[in-house]
PDB file of C-alpha atoms in Angstrom:
ATOM      1  CA  MET A  11      28.700 -12.710 -20.096  1.00  0.00           C
ATOM      2  CA  ASN A  12      26.144 -11.483 -23.029  1.00  0.00           C
ATOM      3  CA  MET A  13      23.417  -8.837 -21.160  1.00  0.00           C
ATOM      4  CA  ASP A  14      21.588  -7.923 -24.095  1.00  0.00           C
ATOM      5  CA  ILE A  15      20.774 -11.915 -25.228  1.00  0.00           C
ATOM      6  CA  THR A  16      17.786 -11.242 -27.777  1.00  0.00           C
ATOM      7  CA  MET A  17      14.450 -13.059 -25.724  1.00  0.00           C
ATOM      8  CA  HIS A  18      12.113 -13.767 -28.299  1.00  0.00           C
ATOM      9  CA  THR A  19      11.262 -17.527 -26.719  1.00  0.00           C
ATOM     10  CA  LEU A  20      10.653 -18.810 -23.211  1.00  0.00           C
ATOM     11  CA  PRO A  21      13.688 -20.906 -23.233  1.00  0.00           C
ATOM     12  CA  ALA A  22      15.680 -17.844 -24.326  1.00  0.00           C
ATOM     13  CA  LEU A  23      14.129 -15.894 -21.440  1.00  0.00           C
ATOM     14  CA  GLN A  24      15.031 -19.149 -18.706  1.00  0.00           C
ATOM     15  CA  HIS A  25      18.210 -19.287 -20.082  1.00  0.00           C
ATOM     16  CA  ALA A  26      18.623 -15.426 -19.337  1.00  0.00           C
ATOM     17  CA  ILE A  27      17.688 -15.945 -16.131  1.00  0.00           C
ATOM     18  CA  GLN A  28      19.560 -19.084 -14.777  1.00  0.00           C
ATOM     19  CA  SER A  29      22.599 -17.149 -15.871  1.00  0.00           C
ATOM     20  CA  SER A  30      21.610 -13.785 -13.752  1.00  0.00           C
ATOM     21  CA  VAL A  31      20.814 -16.613 -10.816  1.00  0.00           C
ATOM     22  CA  ASP A  32      24.113 -18.101 -11.320  1.00  0.00           C
ATOM     23  CA  GLU A  33      26.077 -14.802 -11.441  1.00  0.00           C
ATOM     24  CA  ALA A  34      24.049 -13.698  -8.305  1.00  0.00           C
ATOM     25  CA  GLY A  35      25.504 -16.740  -6.379  1.00  0.00           C
ATOM     26  CA  ASP A  36      24.590 -17.707  -3.106  1.00  0.00           C
ATOM     27  CA  GLU A  37      22.423 -14.555  -2.386  1.00  0.00           C
ATOM     28  CA  VAL A  38      19.114 -15.312  -4.579  1.00  0.00           C
ATOM     29  CA  GLU A  39      18.466 -18.709  -2.661  1.00  0.00           C
ATOM     30  CA  LYS A  40      16.677 -16.655   0.135  1.00  0.00           C
ATOM     31  CA  PHE A  41      14.045 -15.248  -2.482  1.00  0.00           C
ATOM     32  CA  GLN A  42      13.413 -18.715  -4.708  1.00  0.00           C
ATOM     33  CA  PRO A  43      11.130 -20.375  -5.782  1.00  0.00           C
ATOM     34  CA  TYR A  44       9.936 -16.602  -7.186  1.00  0.00           C
ATOM     35  CA  LEU A  45      12.914 -15.433  -9.051  1.00  0.00           C
ATOM     36  CA  LEU A  46      12.716 -18.170 -11.399  1.00  0.00           C
ATOM     37  CA  MET A  47       9.551 -17.087 -12.251  1.00  0.00           C
ATOM     38  CA  PRO A  48       9.783 -15.951 -16.278  1.00  0.00           C
ATOM     39  CA  MET A  49       7.370 -12.999 -15.972  1.00  0.00           C
ATOM     40  CA  ARG A  50       7.506 -11.915 -20.009  1.00  0.00           C
ATOM     41  CA  TYR A  51       4.899 -11.391 -22.595  1.00  0.00           C
ATOM     42  CA  PHE A  52       5.198 -14.003 -25.685  1.00  0.00           C
ATOM     43  CA  SER A  53       2.636 -12.726 -27.930  1.00  0.00           C
ATOM     44  CA  GLY A  54       2.281 -15.839 -30.410  1.00  0.00           C
ATOM     45  CA  VAL A  55       1.743 -16.702 -34.423  1.00  0.00           C
ATOM     46  CA  ASN A  56      -1.876 -16.798 -34.298  1.00  0.00           C
ATOM     47  CA  ASN A  57      -5.486 -15.730 -31.874  1.00  0.00           C
ATOM     48  CA  ASN A  58      -5.157 -19.091 -30.327  1.00  0.00           C
ATOM     49  CA  GLN A  59      -1.639 -18.948 -29.350  1.00  0.00           C
ATOM     50  CA  ILE A  60      -2.046 -15.286 -27.620  1.00  0.00           C
ATOM     51  CA  GLY A  61      -5.152 -15.710 -26.471  1.00  0.00           C
ATOM     52  CA  LYS A  62      -3.939 -19.051 -24.106  1.00  0.00           C
ATOM     53  CA  ALA A  63      -0.273 -16.003 -23.492  1.00  0.00           C
ATOM     54  CA  ARG A  64      -2.635 -13.399 -22.105  1.00  0.00           C
ATOM     55  CA  ARG A  65      -4.868 -15.414 -20.071  1.00  0.00           C
ATOM     56  CA  GLU A  66      -2.133 -17.167 -18.519  1.00  0.00           C
ATOM     57  CA  LEU A  67       0.471 -14.438 -17.759  1.00  0.00           C
ATOM     58  CA  THR A  68      -2.660 -12.484 -16.689  1.00  0.00           C
ATOM     59  CA  ILE A  69      -3.284 -14.462 -13.865  1.00  0.00           C
ATOM     60  CA  LYS A  70       0.414 -14.892 -12.901  1.00  0.00           C
ATOM     61  CA  ILE A  71       0.325 -11.054 -12.614  1.00  0.00           C
ATOM     62  CA  VAL A  72      -2.876 -10.893 -10.902  1.00  0.00           C
ATOM     63  CA  ALA A  73      -1.642 -14.052  -8.478  1.00  0.00           C
ATOM     64  CA  ARG A  74       1.585 -12.601  -7.334  1.00  0.00           C
ATOM     65  CA  PHE A  75       0.757  -8.385  -7.072  1.00  0.00           C
ATOM     66  CA  GLY A  76      -2.234  -9.482  -5.710  1.00  0.00           C
ATOM     67  CA  LEU A  77      -3.881  -7.341  -8.075  1.00  0.00           C
ATOM     68  CA  THR A  78      -3.836  -5.499 -11.713  1.00  0.00           C
ATOM     69  CA  SER A  79      -6.164  -2.678 -13.918  1.00  0.00           C
ATOM     70  CA  PRO A  80      -6.535  -2.552 -17.630  1.00  0.00           C
ATOM     71  CA  THR A  81      -4.372   0.551 -17.694  1.00  0.00           C
ATOM     72  CA  ILE A  82      -1.584  -2.019 -17.351  1.00  0.00           C
ATOM     73  CA  ILE A  83      -2.892  -4.733 -19.747  1.00  0.00           C
ATOM     74  CA  ALA A  84      -3.514  -2.742 -22.218  1.00  0.00           C
ATOM     75  CA  TRP A  85       0.070  -1.200 -22.178  1.00  0.00           C
ATOM     76  CA  LEU A  86       1.359  -4.892 -21.454  1.00  0.00           C
ATOM     77  CA  TYR A  87      -0.087  -6.306 -24.431  1.00  0.00           C
ATOM     78  CA  GLY A  88      -0.171  -3.164 -26.602  1.00  0.00           C
ATOM     79  CA  ILE A  89      -4.174  -3.721 -26.887  1.00  0.00           C
ATOM     80  CA  SER A  90      -6.594   0.008 -26.748  1.00  0.00           C
ATOM     81  CA  GLN A  91      -8.406   0.258 -23.105  1.00  0.00           C
ATOM     82  CA  ARG A  92     -11.777  -1.413 -23.730  1.00  0.00           C
ATOM     83  CA  GLN A  93      -9.766  -4.405 -25.447  1.00  0.00           C
ATOM     84  CA  ALA A  94      -8.834  -4.850 -22.183  1.00  0.00           C
ATOM     85  CA  ILE A  95     -12.023  -4.873 -20.238  1.00  0.00           C
ATOM     86  CA  GLU A  96     -12.863  -7.501 -22.047  1.00  0.00           C
ATOM     87  CA  HIS A  97      -9.639  -9.524 -21.277  1.00  0.00           C
ATOM     88  CA  LEU A  98     -10.501  -8.852 -18.101  1.00  0.00           C
ATOM     89  CA  ASN A  99     -14.287  -9.192 -18.162  1.00  0.00           C
ATOM     90  CA  LYS A 100     -13.651 -12.726 -19.829  1.00  0.00           C
ATOM     91  CA  LEU A 101     -11.442 -14.023 -16.857  1.00  0.00           C
ATOM     92  CA  VAL A 102     -14.181 -12.676 -14.427  1.00  0.00           C
ATOM     93  CA  LYS A 103     -16.934 -14.481 -16.501  1.00  0.00           C
ATOM     94  CA  GLU A 104     -14.934 -17.887 -16.355  1.00  0.00           C
ATOM     95  CA  LYS A 105     -15.032 -17.064 -12.241  1.00  0.00           C
ATOM     96  CA  LEU A 106     -11.144 -17.142 -12.578  1.00  0.00           C
ATOM     97  CA  LEU A 107     -11.231 -13.404 -11.264  1.00  0.00           C
ATOM     98  CA  ASN A 108     -13.087 -10.721  -9.225  1.00  0.00           C
ATOM     99  CA  VAL A 109     -13.434  -6.773  -9.925  1.00  0.00           C
ATOM    100  CA  VAL A 110     -13.391  -5.031  -7.783  1.00  0.00           C
ATOM    101  CA  VAL A 111     -14.623  -1.130  -8.179  1.00  0.00           C
ATOM    102  CA  THR A 112     -12.814   2.075  -6.032  1.00  0.00           C
ATOM    103  CA  HIS A 113     -12.220   5.664  -7.110  1.00  0.00           C
ATOM    104  CA  ARG A 114      -8.655   4.765  -6.311  1.00  0.00           C
ATOM    105  CA  SER A 115      -7.720   2.740  -9.058  1.00  0.00           C
ATOM    106  CA  LEU A 116      -7.005   5.306 -12.289  1.00  0.00           C
ATOM    107  CA  ASP A 117      -9.299   2.927 -13.928  1.00  0.00           C
ATOM    108  CA  ASN A 118     -11.612   3.448 -10.986  1.00  0.00           C
ATOM    109  CA  ARG A 119     -11.927  -0.877 -11.255  1.00  0.00           C
ATOM    110  CA  VAL A 120      -8.982  -3.430 -10.074  1.00  0.00           C
ATOM    111  CA  TYR A 121      -9.289  -7.201 -10.889  1.00  0.00           C
ATOM    112  CA  VAL A 122      -7.956  -9.583  -7.840  1.00  0.00           C
ATOM    113  CA  LEU A 123      -7.947 -13.760  -7.547  1.00  0.00           C
ATOM    114  CA  ASP A 124     -11.445 -15.728  -7.538  1.00  0.00           C
ATOM    115  CA  TYR A 125     -11.174 -18.931  -5.882  1.00  0.00           C
ATOM    116  CA  ALA A 126     -10.614 -20.779  -9.459  1.00  0.00           C
ATOM    117  CA  GLY A 127      -7.704 -18.516 -10.729  1.00  0.00           C
ATOM    118  CA  ALA A 128      -6.155 -19.003  -7.693  1.00  0.00           C
ATOM    119  CA  LYS A 129      -6.082 -23.111  -8.253  1.00  0.00           C
ATOM    120  CA  TYR A 130      -5.313 -22.500 -11.440  1.00  0.00           C
ATOM    121  CA  ALA A 131      -2.370 -19.570 -10.774  1.00  0.00           C
ATOM    122  CA  GLU A 132      -1.033 -22.934  -8.517  1.00  0.00           C
ATOM    123  CA  GLU A 133      -1.004 -25.105 -11.914  1.00  0.00           C
ATOM    124  CA  LEU A 134       1.039 -22.260 -13.364  1.00  0.00           C
ATOM    125  CA  LEU A 135       3.249 -20.991 -11.143  1.00  0.00           C
ATOM    126  CA  SER A 136       4.082 -24.488  -8.948  1.00  0.00           C
ATOM    127  CA  VAL A 137       3.641 -22.449  -5.782  1.00  0.00           C
ATOM    128  CA  ALA A 138       0.956 -22.080  -3.370  1.00  0.00           C
ATOM    129  CA  VAL A 139      -1.164 -18.949  -4.159  1.00  0.00           C
ATOM    130  CA  TYR A 140      -3.011 -17.550  -0.337  1.00  0.00           C
ATOM    131  CA  PHE A 141      -5.853 -16.561  -1.117  1.00  0.00           C
ATOM    132  CA  ARG A 142      -8.545 -15.153   1.347  1.00  0.00           C
ATOM    133  CA  SER A 143     -11.956 -16.672   0.595  1.00  0.00           C
ATOM    134  CA  GLY A 144     -15.584 -14.282   1.346  1.00  0.00           C
ATOM    135  CA  ASP A 145     -17.995 -13.134  -0.167  1.00  0.00           C
ATOM    136  CA  ASN A 146     -16.715  -9.246  -0.756  1.00  0.00           C
ATOM    137  CA  PRO A 147     -13.970  -9.565  -3.541  1.00  0.00           C
ATOM    138  CA  SER A 148     -13.194  -5.979  -2.234  1.00  0.00           C
ATOM    139  CA  LEU A 149     -11.663  -7.741   1.152  1.00  0.00           C
ATOM    140  CA  ARG A 150      -8.781  -9.139  -0.592  1.00  0.00           C
ATOM    141  CA  VAL A 151      -7.790  -6.095  -1.840  1.00  0.00           C
ATOM    142  CA  ASN A 152      -5.079  -3.327   0.525  1.00  0.00           C
ATOM    143  CA  LEU A 153      -7.572   0.086  -1.326  1.00  0.00           C
ATOM    144  CA  ASN A 154      -5.466   2.088   0.821  1.00  0.00           C
ATOM    145  CA  THR A 155      -2.571   1.412  -1.473  1.00  0.00           C
ATOM    146  CA  VAL A 156      -4.071   0.787  -5.009  1.00  0.00           C
ATOM    147  CA  MET A 157      -2.328   3.136  -6.368  1.00  0.00           C
ATOM    148  CA  HIS A 158       1.484   2.532  -5.149  1.00  0.00           C
ATOM    149  CA  ASP A 159       0.375  -0.921  -5.822  1.00  0.00           C
ATOM    150  CA  LEU A 160      -0.171  -0.678  -9.742  1.00  0.00           C
ATOM    151  CA  ILE A 161       2.857   1.494 -10.271  1.00  0.00           C
ATOM    152  CA  MET A 162       5.181  -0.961  -8.627  1.00  0.00           C
ATOM    153  CA  GLU A 163       3.842  -3.546 -10.837  1.00  0.00           C
ATOM    154  CA  TYR A 164       4.215  -1.173 -13.580  1.00  0.00           C
ATOM    155  CA  ILE A 165       7.992  -0.933 -12.809  1.00  0.00           C
ATOM    156  CA  LEU A 166       8.412  -4.600 -12.099  1.00  0.00           C
ATOM    157  CA  LEU A 167       6.741  -5.273 -15.633  1.00  0.00           C
ATOM    158  CA  ARG A 168       8.249  -2.741 -17.606  1.00  0.00           C
ATOM    159  CA  GLY A 169      11.910  -3.360 -16.079  1.00  0.00           C
ATOM    160  CA  VAL A 170      10.821  -7.399 -18.123  1.00  0.00           C
ATOM    161  CA  HIS A 171      10.462  -5.192 -21.252  1.00  0.00           C
ATOM    162  CA  ASN A 172      12.047  -2.540 -21.104  1.00  0.00           C
ATOM    163  CA  VAL A 173      13.941  -1.585 -25.207  1.00  0.00           C
ATOM    164  CA  ASP A 174      16.366   0.188 -26.676  1.00  0.00           C
ATOM    165  CA  LYS A 175      15.366   3.138 -28.744  1.00  0.00           C
ATOM    166  CA  GLU A 176      15.986   1.045 -31.707  1.00  0.00           C
ATOM    167  CA  GLY A 177      13.958  -1.792 -30.328  1.00  0.00           C
ATOM    168  CA  ASN A 178      16.245  -4.180 -29.236  1.00  0.00           C
ATOM    169  CA  ASP A 179      15.877  -5.851 -26.092  1.00  0.00           C
ATOM    170  CA  LYS A 180      17.277  -3.502 -22.820  1.00  0.00           C
ATOM    171  CA  SER A 181      15.895  -5.613 -20.054  1.00  0.00           C
ATOM    172  CA  TYR A 182      16.630  -3.597 -17.010  1.00  0.00           C
ATOM    173  CA  TRP A 183      16.285  -7.171 -15.084  1.00  0.00           C
ATOM    174  CA  HIS A 184      15.062 -10.367 -16.394  1.00  0.00           C
ATOM    175  CA  THR A 185      13.055 -11.077 -13.205  1.00  0.00           C
ATOM    176  CA  PHE A 186      11.647 -10.207  -9.799  1.00  0.00           C
ATOM    177  CA  VAL A 187      10.481 -10.577  -6.512  1.00  0.00           C
ATOM    178  CA  THR A 188       6.816  -8.732  -5.087  1.00  0.00           C
ATOM    179  CA  GLU A 189       5.919  -6.969  -2.355  1.00  0.00           C
ATOM    180  CA  PRO A 190       3.321  -9.578  -1.001  1.00  0.00           C
ATOM    181  CA  GLU A 191       6.187 -12.317  -1.596  1.00  0.00           C
ATOM    182  CA  PHE A 192       9.085 -10.272   0.041  1.00  0.00           C
ATOM    183  CA  LYS A 193       6.231 -10.134   2.776  1.00  0.00           C
ATOM    184  CA  ARG A 194       5.825 -13.785   3.081  1.00  0.00           C
ATOM    185  CA  LEU A 195       9.440 -14.468   2.588  1.00  0.00           C
ATOM    186  CA  PHE A 196      10.869 -12.304   6.065  1.00  0.00           C
ATOM    187  CA  LYS A 197       8.539 -11.692   8.428  1.00  0.00           C
ATOM    188  CA  SER A 198      10.665  -9.951  10.401  1.00  0.00           C
ATOM    189  CA  THR A 199      10.815  -6.503  11.714  1.00  0.00           C
ATOM    190  CA  ASP A 200      14.088  -5.688  10.988  1.00  0.00           C
ATOM    191  CA  VAL A 201      14.201  -6.398   7.155  1.00  0.00           C
ATOM    192  CA  ARG A 202      12.410  -3.547   5.747  1.00  0.00           C
ATOM    193  CA  ASN A 203       9.303  -4.504   3.491  1.00  0.00           C
ATOM    194  CA  VAL A 204      10.547  -3.377  -0.051  1.00  0.00           C
ATOM    195  CA  ASP A 205       8.639  -2.419  -2.657  1.00  0.00           C
ATOM    196  CA  GLY A 206      10.053  -5.234  -5.017  1.00  0.00           C
ATOM    197  CA  ILE A 207      13.146  -7.134  -5.172  1.00  0.00           C
ATOM    198  CA  ALA A 208      14.308  -7.359  -8.616  1.00  0.00           C
ATOM    199  CA  LEU A 209      17.734  -9.529  -9.757  1.00  0.00           C
ATOM    200  CA  GLU A 210      19.240  -7.501 -12.999  1.00  0.00           C
ATOM    201  CA  PRO A 211      21.378  -9.010 -15.502  1.00  0.00           C
ATOM    202  CA  ASN A 212      25.122  -9.230 -14.112  1.00  0.00           C
ATOM    203  CA  GLY A 213      23.425 -10.681 -10.730  1.00  0.00           C
ATOM    204  CA  VAL A 214      23.380  -8.037  -9.054  1.00  0.00           C
ATOM    205  CA  ILE A 215      20.249  -8.022  -6.522  1.00  0.00           C
ATOM    206  CA  THR A 216      18.160  -4.666  -6.274  1.00  0.00           C
ATOM    207  CA  ALA A 217      16.047  -3.380  -4.012  1.00  0.00           C
ATOM    208  CA  ILE A 218      12.946  -1.334  -5.645  1.00  0.00           C
ATOM    209  CA  GLU A 219      11.254   1.451  -4.041  1.00  0.00           C
ATOM    210  CA  ILE A 220       8.290   3.724  -5.693  1.00  0.00           C
ATOM    211  CA  GLU A 221       8.603   6.863  -3.783  1.00  0.00           C
ATOM    212  CA  HIS A 222       5.354   8.700  -4.739  1.00  0.00           C
ATOM    213  CA  SER A 223       4.672  10.678  -2.439  1.00  0.00           C
ATOM    214  CA  PHE A 224       6.832  12.899   0.602  1.00  0.00           C
ATOM    215  CA  LYS A 225       7.159  11.799   3.797  1.00  0.00           C
ATOM    216  CA  THR A 226       8.541  13.368   7.385  1.00  0.00           C
ATOM    217  CA  LYS A 227      12.672  13.780   8.428  1.00  0.00           C
ATOM    218  CA  ALA A 228      12.010  11.081  11.085  1.00  0.00           C
ATOM    219  CA  ALA A 229      10.447   8.490   8.975  1.00  0.00           C
ATOM    220  CA  ARG A 230      13.184   8.624   5.855  1.00  0.00           C
ATOM    221  CA  GLN A 231      15.443   8.378   8.710  1.00  0.00           C
ATOM    222  CA  THR A 232      14.129   4.669  10.016  1.00  0.00           C
ATOM    223  CA  ILE A 233      13.748   4.388   6.266  1.00  0.00           C
ATOM    224  CA  LEU A 234      17.244   4.407   6.115  1.00  0.00           C
ATOM    225  CA  LEU A 235      18.480   2.018   9.034  1.00  0.00           C
ATOM    226  CA  LYS A 236      16.097  -0.114   7.855  1.00  0.00           C
ATOM    227  CA  TRP A 237      18.360   0.357   3.830  1.00  0.00           C
ATOM    228  CA  LEU A 238      20.974  -0.231   6.036  1.00  0.00           C
ATOM    229  CA  TYR A 239      20.148  -3.246   7.808  1.00  0.00           C
ATOM    230  CA  GLY A 240      19.212  -4.551   4.037  1.00  0.00           C
ATOM    231  CA  LEU A 241      22.286  -3.303   2.771  1.00  0.00           C
ATOM    232  CA  SER A 242      24.571  -5.193   5.832  1.00  0.00           C
ATOM    233  CA  HIS A 243      23.088  -7.882   5.593  1.00  0.00           C
ATOM    234  CA  GLY A 244      23.187  -9.182   2.336  1.00  0.00           C
ATOM    235  CA  TYR A 245      19.271  -9.008   1.157  1.00  0.00           C
ATOM    236  CA  TYR A 246      20.072  -6.478  -1.493  1.00  0.00           C
ATOM    237  CA  ASP A 247      22.842  -4.699  -3.245  1.00  0.00           C
ATOM    238  CA  LYS A 248      21.234  -1.884  -3.872  1.00  0.00           C
ATOM    239  CA  VAL A 249      18.266   0.077  -3.679  1.00  0.00           C
ATOM    240  CA  MET A 250      16.538   2.248  -6.582  1.00  0.00           C
ATOM    241  CA  LEU A 251      13.964   4.705  -6.098  1.00  0.00           C
ATOM    242  CA  PHE A 252      11.947   5.397  -8.642  1.00  0.00           C
ATOM    243  CA  SER A 253       9.031   8.329  -7.966  1.00  0.00           C
ATOM    244  CA  GLN A 254       6.577  10.241 -10.758  1.00  0.00           C
ATOM    245  CA  SER A 255       7.502  14.131  -9.529  1.00  0.00           C
ATOM    246  CA  GLN A 256      11.426  14.855  -9.751  1.00  0.00           C
ATOM    247  CA  GLN A 257      10.189  17.461  -6.619  1.00  0.00           C
ATOM    248  CA  VAL A 258       9.638  14.538  -4.592  1.00  0.00           C
ATOM    249  CA  PHE A 259      13.374  13.340  -5.912  1.00  0.00           C
ATOM    250  CA  ASN A 260      14.061  17.210  -5.081  1.00  0.00           C
ATOM    251  CA  ASP A 261      12.434  16.184  -1.481  1.00  0.00           C
ATOM    252  CA  ILE A 262      14.460  13.156  -0.834  1.00  0.00           C
ATOM    253  CA  LYS A 263      17.822  14.077  -1.496  1.00  0.00           C
ATOM    254  CA  ARG A 264      17.155  16.995   0.550  1.00  0.00           C
ATOM    255  CA  LEU A 265      16.431  15.235   3.346  1.00  0.00           C
ATOM    256  CA  HIS A 266      19.038  12.148   3.308  1.00  0.00           C
ATOM    257  CA  ASN A 267      21.633  15.248   3.376  1.00  0.00           C
ATOM    258  CA  GLN A 268      20.582  16.678   6.387  1.00  0.00           C
ATOM    259  CA  LEU A 269      20.324  13.125   8.133  1.00  0.00           C
ATOM    260  CA  PHE A 270      24.082  11.541   6.091  1.00  0.00           C
ATOM    261  CA  GLU A 271      25.415  14.867   8.539  1.00  0.00           C
ATOM    262  CA  GLU A 272      22.403  14.546  11.617  1.00  0.00           C
ATOM    263  CA  MET A 273      22.648  10.949  12.387  1.00  0.00           C
ATOM    264  CA  SER A 274      26.382  10.528  11.964  1.00  0.00           C
ATOM    265  CA  THR A 275      26.495  13.021  15.172  1.00  0.00           C
ATOM    266  CA  ARG A 276      23.886  11.542  17.369  1.00  0.00           C
ATOM    267  CA  VAL A 277      24.492   9.184  19.278  1.00  0.00           C
ATOM    268  CA  ASP A 278      22.395   5.876  19.764  1.00  0.00           C
ATOM    269  CA  LYS A 279      21.117   5.290  23.171  1.00  0.00           C
ATOM    270  CA  LYS A 280      21.383   1.159  23.263  1.00  0.00           C
ATOM    271  CA  THR A 281      24.553   1.139  21.680  1.00  0.00           C
ATOM    272  CA  ARG A 282      26.214   4.357  23.093  1.00  0.00           C
ATOM    273  CA  GLN A 283      27.378   4.184  19.377  1.00  0.00           C
ATOM    274  CA  PRO A 284      26.706   7.096  16.559  1.00  0.00           C
ATOM    275  CA  LEU A 285      23.212   6.656  14.865  1.00  0.00           C
ATOM    276  CA  LEU A 286      25.624   6.154  11.139  1.00  0.00           C
ATOM    277  CA  ARG A 287      29.215   5.446  11.132  1.00  0.00           C
ATOM    278  CA  ALA A 288      31.068   7.473   8.587  1.00  0.00           C
ATOM    279  CA  SER A 289      31.472   3.754   6.644  1.00  0.00           C
ATOM    280  CA  ASP A 290      27.638   3.627   6.748  1.00  0.00           C
ATOM    281  CA  VAL A 291      26.963   6.617   5.202  1.00  0.00           C
ATOM    282  CA  ASP A 292      29.387   5.671   2.466  1.00  0.00           C
ATOM    283  CA  VAL A 293      26.625   2.178   1.413  1.00  0.00           C
ATOM    284  CA  LEU A 294      24.131   4.483   1.875  1.00  0.00           C
ATOM    285  CA  GLN A 295      25.712   7.261  -0.736  1.00  0.00           C
ATOM    286  CA  SER A 296      26.995   4.892  -3.056  1.00  0.00           C
ATOM    287  CA  ARG A 297      23.908   2.356  -2.974  1.00  0.00           C
ATOM    288  CA  ILE A 298      21.165   4.131  -3.172  1.00  0.00           C
ATOM    289  CA  ILE A 299      19.936   5.095  -6.516  1.00  0.00           C
ATOM    290  CA  TYR A 300      17.872   7.596  -7.490  1.00  0.00           C
ATOM    291  CA  ARG A 301      15.395   6.540 -11.695  1.00  0.00           C
ATOM    292  CA  THR A 302      14.328   9.586 -12.671  1.00  0.00           C
ATOM    293  CA  VAL A 303      14.330   8.289 -16.203  1.00  0.00           C
ATOM    294  CA  PHE A 304      10.372   7.079 -16.045  1.00  0.00           C
ATOM    295  CA  CYS A 305       9.271  10.383 -13.918  1.00  0.00           C
ATOM    296  CA  HIS A 306       7.645  11.484 -16.796  1.00  0.00           C
ATOM    297  CA  GLU A 307       6.442   8.032 -17.795  1.00  0.00           C
ATOM    298  CA  LEU A 308       5.069   7.472 -14.550  1.00  0.00           C
ATOM    299  CA  ASP A 309       3.160  10.680 -14.753  1.00  0.00           C
ATOM    300  CA  GLU A 310       1.668  10.560 -17.695  1.00  0.00           C
ATOM    301  CA  MET A 311       0.423   7.268 -17.525  1.00  0.00           C
ATOM    302  CA  PHE A 312      -0.602   7.337 -13.685  1.00  0.00           C
ATOM    303  CA  TYR A 313      -1.267  10.534 -12.294  1.00  0.00           C
ATOM    304  CA  GLN A 314      -2.592  12.514 -16.094  1.00  0.00           C
TER     305      GLN A 314
END
């Protein structure tokens, strides 16, 4: 299978997505319809086409992630910050989006769907779009997780639009499931809500996690057990971690190594078995991937 297929058209992308779905087999069924939704930006050959492509993709992004910001829009469309704000504010004027002012966003604002935008997104995506009505748009976004959610949005879109040094398509994945979608699909507390699911070109289903802050050892233990459940029960094939900080990565690796040792000797009171068997440790060690490739990029974009 050609993994470096050049995606200059929507049909080529849809073909690539379908190939990835076929490679993955029955495992992808639990994530449908979201893994069949193309989210790549195709510019268009004239202003009319470009405007239409941007308008549709922005609405789809806000519908699927719950929010967006000018920084992400400027990066995605290759335009200035001012042009990104103009683009988003035009959608506000059309009553498709609302602006929410918050110091937690690097732009001091985020954009969320308005009612008409939710209806339009349903047409574009062919799925029900959940809309919280009421007068205050800020209730439609979790202000405590704004930074985390925007970094996640960037990573998932960045993976779709990745190119190599020569400028050729080298997507990490063609398609994904966002955190709000994952939560709607799986209500069980056993399955840890991952930040996203990505379907790689070769059909590997990858859980994506953003680690932008230090966590306690107890928190890391809980997370490891949830990942083990997800890996053992076929929710995903591996877990890929992204962070803006090499220090955060170093801390995670340190705690994981301690926990692999400690949890192998600590007995679960209910099952009277070790919290982790040797085979569990092997699974976690081989399937947790630390992606340091974007550390500098994320730090520069979101923290400088």
